[in-house]
PDB file of C-alpha atoms in Angstrom:
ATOM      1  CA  UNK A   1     106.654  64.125 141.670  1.00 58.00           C
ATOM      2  CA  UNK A   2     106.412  62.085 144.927  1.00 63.00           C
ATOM      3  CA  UNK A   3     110.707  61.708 145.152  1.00 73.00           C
ATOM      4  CA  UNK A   4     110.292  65.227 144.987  1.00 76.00           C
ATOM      5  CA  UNK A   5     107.883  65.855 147.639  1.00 77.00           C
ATOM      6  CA  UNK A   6     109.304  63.470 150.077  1.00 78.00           C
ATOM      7  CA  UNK A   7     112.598  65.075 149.443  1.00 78.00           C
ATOM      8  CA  UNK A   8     111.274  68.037 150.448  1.00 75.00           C
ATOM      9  CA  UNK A   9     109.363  66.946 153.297  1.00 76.00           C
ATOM     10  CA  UNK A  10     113.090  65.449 154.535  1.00 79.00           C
ATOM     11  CA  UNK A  11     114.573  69.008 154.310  1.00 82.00           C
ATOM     12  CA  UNK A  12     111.533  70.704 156.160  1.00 83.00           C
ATOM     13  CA  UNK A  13     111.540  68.135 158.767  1.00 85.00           C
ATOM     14  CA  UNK A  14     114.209  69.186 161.051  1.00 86.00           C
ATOM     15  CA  UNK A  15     112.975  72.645 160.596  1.00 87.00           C
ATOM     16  CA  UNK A  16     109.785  71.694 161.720  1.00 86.00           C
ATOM     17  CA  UNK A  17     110.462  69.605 164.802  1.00 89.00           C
ATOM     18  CA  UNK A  18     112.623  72.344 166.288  1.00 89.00           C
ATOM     19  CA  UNK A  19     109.809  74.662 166.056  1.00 86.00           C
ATOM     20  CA  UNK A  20     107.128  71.830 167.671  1.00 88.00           C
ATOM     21  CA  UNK A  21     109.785  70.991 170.156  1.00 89.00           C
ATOM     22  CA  UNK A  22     111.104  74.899 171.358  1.00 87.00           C
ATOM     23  CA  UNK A  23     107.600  76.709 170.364  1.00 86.00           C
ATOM     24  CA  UNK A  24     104.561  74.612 170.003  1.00 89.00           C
ATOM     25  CA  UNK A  25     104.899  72.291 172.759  1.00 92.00           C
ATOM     26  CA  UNK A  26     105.861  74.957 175.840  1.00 90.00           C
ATOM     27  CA  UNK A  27     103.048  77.737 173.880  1.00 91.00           C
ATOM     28  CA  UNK A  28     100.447  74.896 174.676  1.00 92.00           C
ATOM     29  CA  UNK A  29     102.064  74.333 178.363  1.00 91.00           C
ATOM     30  CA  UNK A  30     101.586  77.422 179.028  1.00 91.00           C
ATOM     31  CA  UNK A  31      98.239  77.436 177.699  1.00 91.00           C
ATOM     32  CA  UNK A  32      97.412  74.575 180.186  1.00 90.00           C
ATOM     33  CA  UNK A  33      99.110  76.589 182.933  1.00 90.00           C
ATOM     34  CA  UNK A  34      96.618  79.488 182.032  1.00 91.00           C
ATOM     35  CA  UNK A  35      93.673  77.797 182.820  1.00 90.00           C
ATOM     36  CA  UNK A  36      94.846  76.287 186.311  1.00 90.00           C
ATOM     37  CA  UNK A  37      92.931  77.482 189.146  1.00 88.00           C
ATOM     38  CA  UNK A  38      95.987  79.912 191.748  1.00 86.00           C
ATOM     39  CA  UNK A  39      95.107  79.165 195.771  1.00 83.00           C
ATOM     40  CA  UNK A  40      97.630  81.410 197.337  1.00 81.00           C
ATOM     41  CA  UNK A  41     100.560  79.352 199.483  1.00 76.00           C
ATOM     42  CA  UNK A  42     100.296  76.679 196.845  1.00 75.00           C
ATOM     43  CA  UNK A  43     102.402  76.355 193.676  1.00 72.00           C
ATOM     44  CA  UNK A  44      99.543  75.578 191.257  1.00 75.00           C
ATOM     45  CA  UNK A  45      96.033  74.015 191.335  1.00 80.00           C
ATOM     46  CA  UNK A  46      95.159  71.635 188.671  1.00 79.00           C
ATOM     47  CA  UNK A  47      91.988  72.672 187.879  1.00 80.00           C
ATOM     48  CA  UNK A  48      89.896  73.944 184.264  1.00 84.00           C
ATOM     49  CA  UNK A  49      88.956  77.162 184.989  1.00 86.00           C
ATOM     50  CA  UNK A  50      88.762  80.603 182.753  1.00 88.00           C
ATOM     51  CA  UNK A  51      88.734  82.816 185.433  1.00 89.00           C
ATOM     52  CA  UNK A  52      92.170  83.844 185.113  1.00 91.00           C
ATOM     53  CA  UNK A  53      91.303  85.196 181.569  1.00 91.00           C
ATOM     54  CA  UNK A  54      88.143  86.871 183.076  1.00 91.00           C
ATOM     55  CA  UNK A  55      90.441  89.012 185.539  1.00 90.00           C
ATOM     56  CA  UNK A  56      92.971  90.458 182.624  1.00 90.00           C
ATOM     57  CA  UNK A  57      89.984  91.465 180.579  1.00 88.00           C
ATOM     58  CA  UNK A  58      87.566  92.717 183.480  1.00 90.00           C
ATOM     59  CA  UNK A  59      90.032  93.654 186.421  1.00 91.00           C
ATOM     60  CA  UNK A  60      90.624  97.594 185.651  1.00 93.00           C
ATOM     61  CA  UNK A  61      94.567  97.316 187.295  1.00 91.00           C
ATOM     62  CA  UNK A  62      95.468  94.564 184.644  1.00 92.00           C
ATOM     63  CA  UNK A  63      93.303  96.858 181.786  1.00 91.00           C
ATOM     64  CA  UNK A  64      95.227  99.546 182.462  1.00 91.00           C
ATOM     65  CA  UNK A  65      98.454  98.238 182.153  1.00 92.00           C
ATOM     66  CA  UNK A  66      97.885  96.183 178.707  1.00 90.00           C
ATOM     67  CA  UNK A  67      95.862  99.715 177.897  1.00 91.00           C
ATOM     68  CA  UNK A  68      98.930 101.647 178.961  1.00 92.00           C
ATOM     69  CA  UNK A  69     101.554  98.803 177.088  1.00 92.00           C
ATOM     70  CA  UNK A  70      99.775  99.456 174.116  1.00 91.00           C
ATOM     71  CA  UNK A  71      99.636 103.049 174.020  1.00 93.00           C
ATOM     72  CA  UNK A  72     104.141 103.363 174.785  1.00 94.00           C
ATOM     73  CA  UNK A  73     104.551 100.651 172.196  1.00 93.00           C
ATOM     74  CA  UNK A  74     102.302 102.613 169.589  1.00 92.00           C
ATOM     75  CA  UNK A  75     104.024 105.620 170.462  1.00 95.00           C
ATOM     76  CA  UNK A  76     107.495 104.353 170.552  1.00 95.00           C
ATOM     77  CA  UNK A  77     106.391 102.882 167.016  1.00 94.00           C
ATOM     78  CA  UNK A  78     105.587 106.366 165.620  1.00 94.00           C
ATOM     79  CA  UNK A  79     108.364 108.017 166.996  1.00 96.00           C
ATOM     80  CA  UNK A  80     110.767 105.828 165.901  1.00 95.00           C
ATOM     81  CA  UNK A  81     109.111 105.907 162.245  1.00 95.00           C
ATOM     82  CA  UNK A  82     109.307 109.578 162.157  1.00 95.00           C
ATOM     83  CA  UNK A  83     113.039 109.868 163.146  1.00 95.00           C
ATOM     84  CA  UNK A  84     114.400 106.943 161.563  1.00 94.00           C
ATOM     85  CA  UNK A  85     112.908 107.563 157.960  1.00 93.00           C
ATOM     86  CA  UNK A  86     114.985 110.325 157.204  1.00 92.00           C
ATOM     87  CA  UNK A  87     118.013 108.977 158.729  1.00 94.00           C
ATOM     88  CA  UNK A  88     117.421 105.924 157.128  1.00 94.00           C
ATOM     89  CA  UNK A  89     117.167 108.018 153.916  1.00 92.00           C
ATOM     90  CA  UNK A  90     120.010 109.455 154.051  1.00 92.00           C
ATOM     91  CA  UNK A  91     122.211 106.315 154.499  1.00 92.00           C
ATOM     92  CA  UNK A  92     120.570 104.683 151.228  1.00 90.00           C
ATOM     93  CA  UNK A  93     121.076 107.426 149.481  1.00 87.00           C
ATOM     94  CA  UNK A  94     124.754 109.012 150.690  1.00 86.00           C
ATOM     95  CA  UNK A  95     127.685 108.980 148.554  1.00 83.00           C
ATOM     96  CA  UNK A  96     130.107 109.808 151.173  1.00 84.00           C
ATOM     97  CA  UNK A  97     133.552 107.275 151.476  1.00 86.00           C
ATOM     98  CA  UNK A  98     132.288 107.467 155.368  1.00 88.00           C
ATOM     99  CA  UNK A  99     129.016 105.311 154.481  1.00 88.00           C
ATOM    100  CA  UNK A 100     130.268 102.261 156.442  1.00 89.00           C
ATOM    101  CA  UNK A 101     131.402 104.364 159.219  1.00 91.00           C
ATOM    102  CA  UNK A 102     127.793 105.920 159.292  1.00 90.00           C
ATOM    103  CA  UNK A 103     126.077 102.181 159.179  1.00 91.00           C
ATOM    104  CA  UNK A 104     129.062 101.271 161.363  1.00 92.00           C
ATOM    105  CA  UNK A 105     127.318 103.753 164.396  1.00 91.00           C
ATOM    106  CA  UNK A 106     124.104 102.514 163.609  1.00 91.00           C
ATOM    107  CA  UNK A 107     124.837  98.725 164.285  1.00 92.00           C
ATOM    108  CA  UNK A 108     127.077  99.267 167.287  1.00 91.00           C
ATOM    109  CA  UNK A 109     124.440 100.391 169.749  1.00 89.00           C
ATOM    110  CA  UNK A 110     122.847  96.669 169.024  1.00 89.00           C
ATOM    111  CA  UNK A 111     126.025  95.255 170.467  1.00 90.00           C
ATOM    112  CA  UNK A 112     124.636  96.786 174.226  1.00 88.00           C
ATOM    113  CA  UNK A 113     122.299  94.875 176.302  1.00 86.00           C
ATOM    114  CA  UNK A 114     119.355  96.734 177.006  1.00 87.00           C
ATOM    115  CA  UNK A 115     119.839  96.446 180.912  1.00 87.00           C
ATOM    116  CA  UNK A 116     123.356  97.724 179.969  1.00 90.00           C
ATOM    117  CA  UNK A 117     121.588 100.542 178.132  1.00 90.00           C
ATOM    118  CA  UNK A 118     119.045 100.953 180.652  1.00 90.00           C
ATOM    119  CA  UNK A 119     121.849 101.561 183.551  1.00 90.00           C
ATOM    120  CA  UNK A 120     123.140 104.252 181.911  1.00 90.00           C
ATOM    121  CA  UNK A 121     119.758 106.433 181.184  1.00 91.00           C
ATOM    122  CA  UNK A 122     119.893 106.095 184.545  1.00 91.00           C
ATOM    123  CA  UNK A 123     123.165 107.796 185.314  1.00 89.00           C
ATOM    124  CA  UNK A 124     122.018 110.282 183.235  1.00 90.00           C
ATOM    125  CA  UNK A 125     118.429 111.019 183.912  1.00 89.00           C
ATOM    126  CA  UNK A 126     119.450 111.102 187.480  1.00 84.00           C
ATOM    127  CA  UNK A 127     119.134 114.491 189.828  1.00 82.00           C
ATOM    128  CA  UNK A 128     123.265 114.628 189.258  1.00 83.00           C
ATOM    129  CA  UNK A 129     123.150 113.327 185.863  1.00 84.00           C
ATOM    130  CA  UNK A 130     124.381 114.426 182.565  1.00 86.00           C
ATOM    131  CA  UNK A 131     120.689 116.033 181.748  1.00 86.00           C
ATOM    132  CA  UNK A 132     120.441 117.799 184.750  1.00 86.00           C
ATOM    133  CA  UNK A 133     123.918 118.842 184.658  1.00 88.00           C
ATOM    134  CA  UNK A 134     123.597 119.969 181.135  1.00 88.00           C
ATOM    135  CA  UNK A 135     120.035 122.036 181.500  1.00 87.00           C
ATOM    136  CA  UNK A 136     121.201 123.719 184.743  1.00 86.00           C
ATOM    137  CA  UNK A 137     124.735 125.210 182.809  1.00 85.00           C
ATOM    138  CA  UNK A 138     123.112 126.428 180.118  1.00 86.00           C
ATOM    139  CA  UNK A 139     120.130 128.040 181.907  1.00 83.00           C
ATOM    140  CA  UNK A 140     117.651 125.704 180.235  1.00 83.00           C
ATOM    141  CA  UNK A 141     117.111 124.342 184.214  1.00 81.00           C
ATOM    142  CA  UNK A 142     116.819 126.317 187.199  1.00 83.00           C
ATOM    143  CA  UNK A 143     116.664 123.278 189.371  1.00 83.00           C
ATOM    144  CA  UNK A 144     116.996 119.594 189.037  1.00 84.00           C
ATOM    145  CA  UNK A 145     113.874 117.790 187.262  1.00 85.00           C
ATOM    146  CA  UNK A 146     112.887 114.015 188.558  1.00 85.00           C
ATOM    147  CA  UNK A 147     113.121 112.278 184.927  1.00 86.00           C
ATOM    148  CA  UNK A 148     114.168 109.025 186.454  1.00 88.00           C
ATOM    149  CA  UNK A 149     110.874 106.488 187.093  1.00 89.00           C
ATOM    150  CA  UNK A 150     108.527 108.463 184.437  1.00 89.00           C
ATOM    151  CA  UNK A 151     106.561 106.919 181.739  1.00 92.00           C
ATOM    152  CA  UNK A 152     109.319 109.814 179.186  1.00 92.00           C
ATOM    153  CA  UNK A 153     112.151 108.217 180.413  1.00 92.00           C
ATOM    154  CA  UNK A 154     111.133 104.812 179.355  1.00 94.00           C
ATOM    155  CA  UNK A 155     110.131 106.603 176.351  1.00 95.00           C
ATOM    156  CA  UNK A 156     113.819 107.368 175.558  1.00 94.00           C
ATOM    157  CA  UNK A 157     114.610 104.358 176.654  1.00 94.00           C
ATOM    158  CA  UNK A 158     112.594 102.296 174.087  1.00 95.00           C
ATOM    159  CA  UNK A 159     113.457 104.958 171.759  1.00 95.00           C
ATOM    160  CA  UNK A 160     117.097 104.281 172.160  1.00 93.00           C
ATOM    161  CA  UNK A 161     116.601 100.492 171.891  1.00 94.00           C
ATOM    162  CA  UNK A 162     114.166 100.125 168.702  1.00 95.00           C
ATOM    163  CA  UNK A 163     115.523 103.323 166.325  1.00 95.00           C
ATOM    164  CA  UNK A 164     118.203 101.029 165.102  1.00 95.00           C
ATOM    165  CA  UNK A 165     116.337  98.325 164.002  1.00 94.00           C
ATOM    166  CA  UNK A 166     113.862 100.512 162.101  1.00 95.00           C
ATOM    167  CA  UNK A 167     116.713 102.837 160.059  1.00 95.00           C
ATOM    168  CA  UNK A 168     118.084  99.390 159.291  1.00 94.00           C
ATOM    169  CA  UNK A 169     115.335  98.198 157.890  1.00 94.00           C
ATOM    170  CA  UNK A 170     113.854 100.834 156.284  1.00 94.00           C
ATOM    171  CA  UNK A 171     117.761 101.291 154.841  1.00 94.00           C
ATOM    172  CA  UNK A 172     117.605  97.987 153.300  1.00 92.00           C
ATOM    173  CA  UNK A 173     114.638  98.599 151.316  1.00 92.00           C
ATOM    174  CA  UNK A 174     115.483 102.001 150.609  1.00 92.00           C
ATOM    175  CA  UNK A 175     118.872 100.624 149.426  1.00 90.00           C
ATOM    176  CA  UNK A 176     117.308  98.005 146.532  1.00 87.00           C
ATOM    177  CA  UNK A 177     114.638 100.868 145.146  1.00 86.00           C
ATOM    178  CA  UNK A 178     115.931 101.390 141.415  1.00 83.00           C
ATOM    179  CA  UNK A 179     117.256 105.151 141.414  1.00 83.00           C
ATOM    180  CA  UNK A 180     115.833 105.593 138.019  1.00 85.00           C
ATOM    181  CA  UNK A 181     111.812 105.883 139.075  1.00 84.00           C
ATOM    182  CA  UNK A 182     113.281 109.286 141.130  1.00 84.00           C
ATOM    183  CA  UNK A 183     115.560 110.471 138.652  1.00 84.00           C
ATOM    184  CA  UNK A 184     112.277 109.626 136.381  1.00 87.00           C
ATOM    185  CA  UNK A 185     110.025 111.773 138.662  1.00 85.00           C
ATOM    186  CA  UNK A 186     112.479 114.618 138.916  1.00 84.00           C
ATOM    187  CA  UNK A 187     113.005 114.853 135.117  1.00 86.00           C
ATOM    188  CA  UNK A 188     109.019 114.996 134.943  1.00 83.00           C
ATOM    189  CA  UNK A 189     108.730 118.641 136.823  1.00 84.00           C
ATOM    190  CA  UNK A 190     108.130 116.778 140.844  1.00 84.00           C
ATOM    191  CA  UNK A 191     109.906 118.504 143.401  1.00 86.00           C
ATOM    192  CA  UNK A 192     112.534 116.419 146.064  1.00 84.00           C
ATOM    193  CA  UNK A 193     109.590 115.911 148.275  1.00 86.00           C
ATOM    194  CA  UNK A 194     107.138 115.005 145.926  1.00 88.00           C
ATOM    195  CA  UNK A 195     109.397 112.737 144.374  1.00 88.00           C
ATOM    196  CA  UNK A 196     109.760 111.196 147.804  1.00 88.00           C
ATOM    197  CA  UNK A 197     106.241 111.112 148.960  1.00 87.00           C
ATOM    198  CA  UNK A 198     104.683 109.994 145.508  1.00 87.00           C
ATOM    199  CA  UNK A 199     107.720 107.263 144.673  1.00 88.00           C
ATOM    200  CA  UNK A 200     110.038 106.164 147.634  1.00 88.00           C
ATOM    201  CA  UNK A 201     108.039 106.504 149.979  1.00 88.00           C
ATOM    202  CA  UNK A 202     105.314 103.687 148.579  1.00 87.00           C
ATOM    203  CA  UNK A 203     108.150 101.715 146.986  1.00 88.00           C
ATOM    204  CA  UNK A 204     109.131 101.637 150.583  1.00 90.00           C
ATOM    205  CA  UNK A 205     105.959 101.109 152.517  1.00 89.00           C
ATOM    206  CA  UNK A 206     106.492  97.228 152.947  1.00 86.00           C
ATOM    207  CA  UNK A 207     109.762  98.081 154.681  1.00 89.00           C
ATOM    208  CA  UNK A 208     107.978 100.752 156.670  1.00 91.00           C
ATOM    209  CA  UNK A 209     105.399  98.793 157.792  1.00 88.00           C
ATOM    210  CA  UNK A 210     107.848  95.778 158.926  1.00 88.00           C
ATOM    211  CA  UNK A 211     109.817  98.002 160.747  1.00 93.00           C
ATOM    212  CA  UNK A 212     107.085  99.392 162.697  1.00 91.00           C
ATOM    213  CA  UNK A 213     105.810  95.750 163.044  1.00 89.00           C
ATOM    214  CA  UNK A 214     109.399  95.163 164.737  1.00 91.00           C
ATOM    215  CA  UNK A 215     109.585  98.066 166.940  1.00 93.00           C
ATOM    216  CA  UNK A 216     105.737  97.911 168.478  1.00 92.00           C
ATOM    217  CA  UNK A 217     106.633  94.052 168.944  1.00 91.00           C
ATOM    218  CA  UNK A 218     109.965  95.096 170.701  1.00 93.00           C
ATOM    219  CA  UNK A 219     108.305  97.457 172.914  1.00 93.00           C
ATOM    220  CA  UNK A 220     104.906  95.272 174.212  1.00 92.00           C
ATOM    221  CA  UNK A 221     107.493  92.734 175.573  1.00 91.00           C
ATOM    222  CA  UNK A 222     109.939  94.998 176.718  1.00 92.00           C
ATOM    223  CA  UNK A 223     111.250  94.110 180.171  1.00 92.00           C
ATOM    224  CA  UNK A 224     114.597  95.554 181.624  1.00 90.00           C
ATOM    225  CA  UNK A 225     113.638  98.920 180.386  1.00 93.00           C
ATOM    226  CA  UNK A 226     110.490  99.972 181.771  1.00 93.00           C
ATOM    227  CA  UNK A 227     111.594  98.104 184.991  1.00 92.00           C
ATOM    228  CA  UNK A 228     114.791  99.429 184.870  1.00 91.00           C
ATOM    229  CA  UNK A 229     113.597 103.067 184.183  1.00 92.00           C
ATOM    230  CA  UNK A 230     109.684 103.284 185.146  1.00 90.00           C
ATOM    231  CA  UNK A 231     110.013 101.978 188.711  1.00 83.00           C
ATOM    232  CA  UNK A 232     107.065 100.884 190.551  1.00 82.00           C
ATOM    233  CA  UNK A 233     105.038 103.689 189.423  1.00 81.00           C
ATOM    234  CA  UNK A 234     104.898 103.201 185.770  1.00 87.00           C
ATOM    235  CA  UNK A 235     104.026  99.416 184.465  1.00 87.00           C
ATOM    236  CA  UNK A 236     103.867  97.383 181.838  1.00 91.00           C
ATOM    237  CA  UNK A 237     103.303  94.183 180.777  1.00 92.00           C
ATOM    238  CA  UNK A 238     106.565  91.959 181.118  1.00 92.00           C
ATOM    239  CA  UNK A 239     107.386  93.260 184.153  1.00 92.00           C
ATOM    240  CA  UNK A 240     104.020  92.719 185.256  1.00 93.00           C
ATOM    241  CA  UNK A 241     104.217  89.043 184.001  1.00 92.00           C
ATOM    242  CA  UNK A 242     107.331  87.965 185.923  1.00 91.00           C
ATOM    243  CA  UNK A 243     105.832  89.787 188.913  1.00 91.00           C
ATOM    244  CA  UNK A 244     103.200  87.302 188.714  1.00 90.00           C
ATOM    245  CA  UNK A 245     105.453  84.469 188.267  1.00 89.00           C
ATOM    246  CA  UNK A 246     108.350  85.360 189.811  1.00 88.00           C
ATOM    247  CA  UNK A 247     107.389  87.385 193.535  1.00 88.00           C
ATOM    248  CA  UNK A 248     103.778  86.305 193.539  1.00 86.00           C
ATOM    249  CA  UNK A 249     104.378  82.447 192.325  1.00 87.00           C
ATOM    250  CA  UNK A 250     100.924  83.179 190.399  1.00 89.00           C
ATOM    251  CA  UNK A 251     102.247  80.677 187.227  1.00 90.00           C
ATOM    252  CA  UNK A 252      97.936  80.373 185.821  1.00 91.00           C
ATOM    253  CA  UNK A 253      97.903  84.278 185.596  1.00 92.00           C
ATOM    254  CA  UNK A 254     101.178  84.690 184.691  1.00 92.00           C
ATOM    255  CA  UNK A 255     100.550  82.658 181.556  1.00 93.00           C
ATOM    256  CA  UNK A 256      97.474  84.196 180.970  1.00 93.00           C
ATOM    257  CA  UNK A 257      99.309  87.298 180.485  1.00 93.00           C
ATOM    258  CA  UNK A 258     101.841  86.378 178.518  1.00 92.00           C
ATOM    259  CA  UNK A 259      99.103  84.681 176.013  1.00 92.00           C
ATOM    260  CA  UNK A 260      97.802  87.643 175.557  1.00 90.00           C
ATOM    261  CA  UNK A 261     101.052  89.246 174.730  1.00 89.00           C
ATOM    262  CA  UNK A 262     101.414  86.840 172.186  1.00 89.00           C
ATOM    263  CA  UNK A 263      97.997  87.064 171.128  1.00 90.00           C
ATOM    264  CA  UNK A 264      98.300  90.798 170.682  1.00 86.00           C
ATOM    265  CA  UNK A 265     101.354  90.346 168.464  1.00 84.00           C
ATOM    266  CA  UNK A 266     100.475  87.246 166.406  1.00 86.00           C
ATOM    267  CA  UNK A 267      97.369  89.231 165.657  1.00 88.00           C
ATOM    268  CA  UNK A 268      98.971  92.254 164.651  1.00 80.00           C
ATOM    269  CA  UNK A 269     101.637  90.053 162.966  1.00 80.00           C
ATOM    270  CA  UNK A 270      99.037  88.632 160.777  1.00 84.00           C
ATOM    271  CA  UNK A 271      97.221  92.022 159.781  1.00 83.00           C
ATOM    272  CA  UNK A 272     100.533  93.426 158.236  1.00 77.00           C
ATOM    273  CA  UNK A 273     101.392  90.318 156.076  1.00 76.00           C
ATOM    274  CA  UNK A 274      97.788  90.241 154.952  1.00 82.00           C
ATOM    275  CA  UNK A 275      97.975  94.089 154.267  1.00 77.00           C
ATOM    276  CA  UNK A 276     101.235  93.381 152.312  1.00 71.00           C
ATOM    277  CA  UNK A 277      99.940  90.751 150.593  1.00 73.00           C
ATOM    278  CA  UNK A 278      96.839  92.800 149.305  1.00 77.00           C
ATOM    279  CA  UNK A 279      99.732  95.559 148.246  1.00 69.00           C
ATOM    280  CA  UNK A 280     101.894  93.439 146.022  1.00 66.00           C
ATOM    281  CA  UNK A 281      99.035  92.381 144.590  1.00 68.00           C
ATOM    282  CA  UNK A 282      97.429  95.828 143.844  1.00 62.00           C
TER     283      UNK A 282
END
C-alpha cells in the first residue's frame, strides 16, 4: 500500500509543481500586488492596504463595468446555448457522408485569432462594409447604420468566437447518448420534441451546462474583441485591466481586478461541478 502511494505521489509530482510554479506562485504575486498602496508617478508602493478592493466594489465606474461584463457574458452564454443546441443536434445525429465536412466548418473558425476575427467585423460592420452594403441593396437600409463601437457588435463578436466551442461540446455529449432511450421514447407514443426535451435534452444537461460554463468564462476575460469592436465607449473588464496596468502603470488595481475576474469564475466554476455532482448522483 505505501509502494503504491509513493508511486503515485512520483507521477503527480511533476504535475503538481508545474501548476505551483506557472499558477500558484504568480496568483499569490498578484495577490500581494493587489494590496500595494498606487501614488501616481511611482511604479508601486509597498504598502498593506485594502483600499484598492474598496474602489472596485464601491466606485460606481468600476461597478458598472464588472455589472456590464457580466450581463454580455450571460448573454453571449444564452445566445450561444440557444443557437448551438440545435446545430449541435444535428451534427450528432446526421447520417450524411458530408459529416466531417460539417464538423470540418465548425473547427476551422478556431484556427483564427480573435484579433484576426475581430479585424474583419470591422470591415464589415463599417459605414462601407459588407452589412451596410448588403441592407442598403436590398432596401432593408435607407442609409448607413453606425454598428461599429456598440455594445451588438461585440455581441456578434463574442458570438462568433464562443458558438464553436459550445456545438462542440454539446456534440460530444450528444454523440455518446445511447440512441436506444429515443428510439425507446418514440416507440412509447412521445413526439420528436418530447422525446428531445424529456430524454436528450437531460442526458445532455452536463454537457450543456459545461459549455455554457466555457463560453461565460470566454467572454468575462475577453480582450481583443470588445477593444477591438466596443471602442472607448463600451467597456469591459480586460480591457479595463490592462488599461490599468498598461497606460495608467496602476499594477495594485490592476491586480485587484483581475482577482476578481478570477474570483468570479472560480466561483462560478465551482457551482457547476457541485451542481453536476448533485445530478449524477440523483
Amino acid at each position: 500500500m505505501e509502494t503504491n502511494r509513493l508511486r503515485a505521489a512520483a507521477l503527480v509530482a511533476p504535475a503538481t509543481l508545474v501548476t505551483i510554479i506557472f499558477l500558484v506562485l504568480p496568483l499569490l504575486l498578484l495577490l500581494r500586488y493587489s494590496l500595494n498602496r498606487y501614488v501616481p508617478g511611482e511604479f508601486m508602493v509597498e504598502a498593506l492596504t485594502g483600499a484598492n478592493y474598496v474602489q472596485a466594489f464601491l466606485d460606481p465606474y468600476y461597478r458598472g463595468i464588472l455589472g456590464k461584463t457580466i450581463f454580455m457574458a450571460a448573454l453571449v452564454t444564452a445566445l450561444c446555448i440557444v443557437l448551438g443546441l440545435p446545430l449541435a443536434q444535428f451534427l450528432a445525429r446526421t447520417t450524411s457522408r458530408y459529416k466531417s465536412l460539417l464538423l470540418l466548418c465548425v473547427i476551422v473558425p478556431l484556427f483564427v485569432g480573435n484579433a484576426v476575427r475581430a479585424a474583419g467585423w470591422m470591415v464589415a460592420f463599417g459605414q462601407q462594409g459588407l452589412v451596410n452594403q448588403v441592407g442598403l441593396f436590398s432596401g432593408i437600409l435607407d442609409a448607413p447604420v453606425d454598428i461599429m463601437y456598440t455594445p451588438a457588435a461585440v455581441l456578434i463578436g463574442l458570438l462568433s468566437v464562443n458558438l464553436p466551442f459550445v456545438v462542440l461540446t454539446i456534440q460530444s455529449v450528444l454523440e455518446g447518448i445511447d440512441r436506444s432511450a429515443e428510439e425507446a421514447s418514440l416507440s412509447l407514443g412521445a413526439t420528436s420534441f418530447e422525446t428531445w426535451r424529456l430524454v436528450t435534452l437531460p442526458l445532455a444537461m452536463p454537457g450543456v451546462l459545461a459549455a455554457a460554463l466555457m463560453s461565460f468564462i470566454l467572454a468575462m476575460n475577453a480582450y481583443a474583441t470588445p477593444m477591438l469592436l466596443g471602442g472607448p465607449g463600451f467597456r469591459m473588464m480586460a480591457p479595463v485591466v490592462a488599461d490599468e496596468i498598461l497606460v495608467k502603470n496602476n499594477w495594485p488595481f490592476g491586480a485587484t481586478l483581475s482577482l476578481l475576474l478570477i474570483a468570479i469564475t472560480t466561483v462560478l466554476t465551482l457551482a457547476i461541478n457541485r451542481f453536476l455532482a448533485r445530478t449524477r448522483k440523483a
